[in-house]
RNA sequence: GGUCCGGUGGCAGAAUGGUGAUGCAGCGGACUGCAAAUCCGCGUACGUGGGUUCGAUUCCCGCCCGGACCUCCA
C-alpha cells in the first residue's frame, strides 16, 4: 500500500502518517459557524477535508470523520437579531444551506456532525475538571483557562507566551491573571442564549466546544485534526491546551492539517473584508464541478488566488476530460483499482495538482482510443469527486433561457437537409443562429452533436 | 515589531542536486464544404546577492517582494 505523507503543522514537516489504530482512523475537522452562507474560502477547507477523508477511506478499512456545527456564537446572536428571526431559525436555515452547498460540490457528509448546543453538558464537565486540576479559574462570572499552567502552550502554533504578550494588540480584560488567558465560559445576559452551570447562566467560549466534541466522539487521542490555517492560533492552540490539561497523559491529535487561505486579488477571502463569493455567485458563471477542480488546482498547503479566468480554465479542463469519456462510450468503474501514479500523487500530502496532471495523461491516452485509460480516468476522477456526470449531460448543461433540446434537434434536422442539398449558406446560417444562442454544433462521422457554450 | 509560508515560462501550477512535468493561452500544420473537437509540431521560466558542490531552480546565509497569523475568521 502506498504510504500517505502529510504536512503536520506542529512538526512543521512532511511526515509519514501512522494511524493509532490501522483498523480505524479518526479525524476531526472544525466545521462552520452557521450564521451565513459558506464562502469559497470556507469551501476550500471543507474540500480539503473531503479529499483527505476520501483518500483515507481508500487506504484504511474504517474511518470516522467528525465535523462539528458551531450553532452558538455571538455572531449568530447578532445576526439573528439583525434579521429579526430566532437563533434557531437562523442556525437551522444556514445549516441546511451549508449542507446543500457541500452536496452541490460532491462533498461527502461527515460520519458524525455534532452541534455545539447539543454538547453543553460535556463542555461544562470539562471546564469543571479543568478548574479542579488548577488549569482554570473563575473570575467575575467568567471561567478562564490559565495559560501559565500549561508549559507547552504555544508549541502547536510556534509561539512563546512572552511574545504573545508583547505583541498583543487586544485590550486585556482586567480579571485575567495572564493576558493570554482565554474564556472557557462567559455569563449571558437575559437576551443572550445561556445554559445553567456551576458558574451561573452563561454560554461556552469558542474553543471548548471542539475539545468537548472531539473527546466525546473520538476519544482522548485521535489521528488527525484539521481546519484552515487561520484557526491554528488561537483556536487550535487553545483546544490543544484544554484537552491535554483536562486529560493528563493524552496526546489529543497526532497530526494537524491546515489548509492555506483562498485569496481574491491577493487578499484573503473573508466575510470581514467583504470580498467573498458564494456558490451562488459561481453558478452564474460555470458549473460547480469546475469550482471543485479549480480549488484542487493548487496544493491545499499553498495559498490559492481565486479568479474568474481560473474558473473558466477549470471548466475547459473538464471539457477535455468529459470529451475523453464521451469518446470511450459507456464505462464500468466498479472495483477499479486506482492507477499507481495517481494514488501516489494523492498520498504525497494530497498533491492534487500532480494528481490532475495524471488525469490529463489518462485523458490523452483515452482520446487516442485507449478505452482502459478512459476507465482509469473515470475511476480516478470520481475518487476525488470529479466527473460525476454523464458526458452528454455535462456538455448539454441546463437549458436556462437558451433553446430547448427539441428546438435544437429541429434546427439540426433542417441544417442536415440543407447540407445534403449543398445549400451551405442556409446550413451556416443555422449554425450561426444556434451559436448566437449559446449552442455549438459539431459535425462528426456519426452525425451532428451539440453542446452549450 | 514577532512568528510562519511562499516567490518557477504570457497565465495557472508540479517535481527535481546533473537530458527543465502538466494544462490553458499563442503560433504553424493535418482533418473539416465552413466550423468545433481531435491529432502533429514550435516557442518562452527558476526574485536577488553570496556560499557549499565537479555541477543548484533544487541545499545554506543575507537582501528584496508577496501572503497568512499575532483580534472574529476556513
PDB file of C-alpha atoms in Angstrom, chain A residues 289-295 308-321 394:
ATOM      1  CA  UNK A 289     -17.687  20.878 -10.710  1.00  0.00           C
ATOM      2  CA  UNK A 290     -15.406  23.456 -12.309  1.00  0.00           C
ATOM      3  CA  UNK A 291     -15.175  25.210  -8.958  1.00  0.00           C
ATOM      4  CA  UNK A 292     -14.214  21.952  -7.325  1.00  0.00           C
ATOM      5  CA  UNK A 293     -11.477  21.393  -9.879  1.00  0.00           C
ATOM      6  CA  UNK A 294     -10.285  24.980  -9.541  1.00  0.00           C
ATOM      7  CA  UNK A 295      -9.921  24.595  -5.779  1.00  0.00           C
ATOM      8  CA  UNK A 308     -12.886  34.091 -12.894  1.00  0.00           C
ATOM      9  CA  UNK A 309     -10.375  33.197 -15.600  1.00  0.00           C
ATOM     10  CA  UNK A 310      -9.267  30.325 -13.402  1.00  0.00           C
ATOM     11  CA  UNK A 311     -12.852  29.116 -13.180  1.00  0.00           C
ATOM     12  CA  UNK A 312     -13.203  29.253 -16.968  1.00  0.00           C
ATOM     13  CA  UNK A 313      -9.972  27.340 -17.387  1.00  0.00           C
ATOM     14  CA  UNK A 314     -11.118  24.679 -14.937  1.00  0.00           C
ATOM     15  CA  UNK A 315     -14.239  24.299 -16.991  1.00  0.00           C
ATOM     16  CA  UNK A 316     -12.229  23.832 -20.191  1.00  0.00           C
ATOM     17  CA  UNK A 317     -10.140  21.214 -18.430  1.00  0.00           C
ATOM     18  CA  UNK A 318     -13.289  19.313 -17.531  1.00  0.00           C
ATOM     19  CA  UNK A 319     -14.458  19.677 -21.138  1.00  0.00           C
ATOM     20  CA  UNK A 320     -11.325  17.802 -22.141  1.00  0.00           C
ATOM     21  CA  UNK A 321     -11.867  15.043 -19.566  1.00  0.00           C
ATOM     22  CA  UNK A 394     -22.022  17.857 -18.919  1.00  0.00           C
TER      23      UNK A 394
END
